Short mmCIF file of C-alpha atoms in Angstrom, two decimals:
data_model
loop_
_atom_site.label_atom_id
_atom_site.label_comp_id
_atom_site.label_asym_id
_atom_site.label_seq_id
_atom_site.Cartn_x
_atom_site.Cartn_y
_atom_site.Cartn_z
CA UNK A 1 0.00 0.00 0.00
CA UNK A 2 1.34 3.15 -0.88
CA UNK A 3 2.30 5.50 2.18
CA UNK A 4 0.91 8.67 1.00
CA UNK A 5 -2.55 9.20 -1.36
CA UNK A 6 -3.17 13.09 -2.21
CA UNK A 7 -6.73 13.75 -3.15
CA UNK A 8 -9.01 16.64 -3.31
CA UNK A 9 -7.39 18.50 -6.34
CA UNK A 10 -9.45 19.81 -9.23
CA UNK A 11 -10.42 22.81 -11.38
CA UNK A 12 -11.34 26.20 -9.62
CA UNK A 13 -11.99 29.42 -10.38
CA UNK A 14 -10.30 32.41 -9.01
CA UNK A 15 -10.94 33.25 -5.31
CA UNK A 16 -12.46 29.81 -4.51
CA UNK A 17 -11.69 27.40 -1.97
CA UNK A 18 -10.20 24.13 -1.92
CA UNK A 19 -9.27 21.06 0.53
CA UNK A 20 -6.65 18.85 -0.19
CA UNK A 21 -6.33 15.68 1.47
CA UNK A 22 -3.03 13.17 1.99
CA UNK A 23 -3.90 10.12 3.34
CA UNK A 24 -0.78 8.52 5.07
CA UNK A 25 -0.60 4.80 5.28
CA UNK A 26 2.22 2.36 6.97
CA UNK A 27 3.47 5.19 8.88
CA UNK A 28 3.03 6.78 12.03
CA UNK A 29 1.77 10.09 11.25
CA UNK A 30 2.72 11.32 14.80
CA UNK A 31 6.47 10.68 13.99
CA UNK A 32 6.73 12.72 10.75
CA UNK A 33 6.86 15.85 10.14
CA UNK A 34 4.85 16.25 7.11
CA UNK A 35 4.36 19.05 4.33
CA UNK A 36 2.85 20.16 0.97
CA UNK A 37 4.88 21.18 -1.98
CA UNK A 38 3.46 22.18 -5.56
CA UNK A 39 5.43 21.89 -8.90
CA UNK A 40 4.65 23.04 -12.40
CA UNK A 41 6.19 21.74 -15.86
CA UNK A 42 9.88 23.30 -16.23
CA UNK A 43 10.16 24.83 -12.53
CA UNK A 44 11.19 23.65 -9.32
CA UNK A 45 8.93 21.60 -6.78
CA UNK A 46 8.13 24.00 -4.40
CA UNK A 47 7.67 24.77 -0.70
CA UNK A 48 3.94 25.32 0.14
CA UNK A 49 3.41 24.38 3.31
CA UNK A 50 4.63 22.28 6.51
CA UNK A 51 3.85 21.29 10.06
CA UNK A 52 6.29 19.47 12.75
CA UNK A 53 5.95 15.99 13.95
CA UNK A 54 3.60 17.74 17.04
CA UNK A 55 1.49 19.23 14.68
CA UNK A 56 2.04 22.81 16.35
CA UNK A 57 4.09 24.26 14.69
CA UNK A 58 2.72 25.25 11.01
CA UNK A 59 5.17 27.34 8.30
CA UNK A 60 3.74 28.15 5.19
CA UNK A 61 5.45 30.17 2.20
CA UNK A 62 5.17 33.72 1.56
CA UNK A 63 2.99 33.20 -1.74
CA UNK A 64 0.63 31.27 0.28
CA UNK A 65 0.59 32.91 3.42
CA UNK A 66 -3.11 33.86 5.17
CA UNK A 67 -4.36 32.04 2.38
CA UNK A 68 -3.73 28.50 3.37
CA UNK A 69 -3.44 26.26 6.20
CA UNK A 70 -2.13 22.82 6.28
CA UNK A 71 -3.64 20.24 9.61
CA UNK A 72 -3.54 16.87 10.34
CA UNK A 73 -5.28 14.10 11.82
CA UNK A 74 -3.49 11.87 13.40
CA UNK A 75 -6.55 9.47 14.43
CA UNK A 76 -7.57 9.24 10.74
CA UNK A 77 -3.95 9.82 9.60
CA UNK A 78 -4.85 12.86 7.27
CA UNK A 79 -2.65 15.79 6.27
CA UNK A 80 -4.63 18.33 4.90
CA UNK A 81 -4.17 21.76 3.33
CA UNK A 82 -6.63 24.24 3.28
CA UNK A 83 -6.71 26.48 0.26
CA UNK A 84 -8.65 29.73 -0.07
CA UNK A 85 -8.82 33.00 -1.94
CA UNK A 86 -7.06 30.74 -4.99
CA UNK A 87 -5.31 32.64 -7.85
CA UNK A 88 -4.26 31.32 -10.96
CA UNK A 89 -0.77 31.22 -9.88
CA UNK A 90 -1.66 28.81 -7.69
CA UNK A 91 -2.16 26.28 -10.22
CA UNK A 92 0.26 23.47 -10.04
CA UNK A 93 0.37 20.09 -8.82
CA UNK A 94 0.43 18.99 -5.42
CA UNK A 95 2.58 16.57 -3.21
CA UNK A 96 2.58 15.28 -0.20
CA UNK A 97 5.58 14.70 2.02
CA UNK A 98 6.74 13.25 5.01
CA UNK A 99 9.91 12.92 6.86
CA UNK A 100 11.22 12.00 10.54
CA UNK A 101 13.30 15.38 10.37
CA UNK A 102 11.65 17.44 8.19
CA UNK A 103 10.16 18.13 4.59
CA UNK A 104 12.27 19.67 1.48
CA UNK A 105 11.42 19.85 -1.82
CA UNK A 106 14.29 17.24 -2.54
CA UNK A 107 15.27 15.33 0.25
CA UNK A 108 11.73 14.31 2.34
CA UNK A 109 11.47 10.35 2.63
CA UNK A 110 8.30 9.80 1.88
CA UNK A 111 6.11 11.27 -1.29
CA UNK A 112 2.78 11.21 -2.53
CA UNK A 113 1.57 10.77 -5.99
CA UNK A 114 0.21 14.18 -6.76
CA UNK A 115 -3.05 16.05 -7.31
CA UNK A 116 -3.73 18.47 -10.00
CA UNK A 117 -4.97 21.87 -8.72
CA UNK A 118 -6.14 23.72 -11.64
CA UNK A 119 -7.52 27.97 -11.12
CA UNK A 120 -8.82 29.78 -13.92
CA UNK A 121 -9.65 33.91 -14.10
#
């Protein structure tokens, strides 16, 4: 079974909302610090969002910032990342990570599979 399932992406128009979801199998959510990271054809995977293995400690990027909010679930062993106020430029796909240290674009342990957020004008 695959550790981490993404889900929740889709196609948006400017200044909606959006939830995405990571589902984290085989792992224990509560030792991982775990993030979201969004990547477009022909650029870098980028930082979105993260939260500590105590889930207390949220960062998020500047682009992002007030706009979304990552959580997690440790009883249903969810990662999510609430996404409001969406702009086009926000249209990428999505990944989520997970790492006993912590999440980089390029060095977490653990990846998900994607999900395509897609926001129109």
């Amino acid at each position: 079974q695959e550790e981490l399932v993404e889900s929740g992406g889709g196609s948006v128009q400017a200044g909606d909302s959006l939830r995405l979801s990571c589902h984290v199998s085989r792992l224990d959510i509560r030792m991982f610090a775990v993030g979201w990271f969004r990547q477009v054809p022909g650029k870098e995977r980028e930082f979105v969002a993260a939260l500590d293995r105590f889930g207390i400690s949220p960062t998020v990027a500047d682009a992002v910032k007030g706009r979304f909010d990552i959580s997690r679930d440790v009883d249903s062993n969810m990662v999510y990342l609430q996404m409001k106020s969406l702009k086009p430029e926000d249209t990428a796909t999505y990944y989520c990570a997970a790492d006993l240290r912590w999440v980089t674009a390029t060095t977490s342990d653990y990846w998900g599979q994607g999900t395509q957020v897609s926001v129109s004008s």
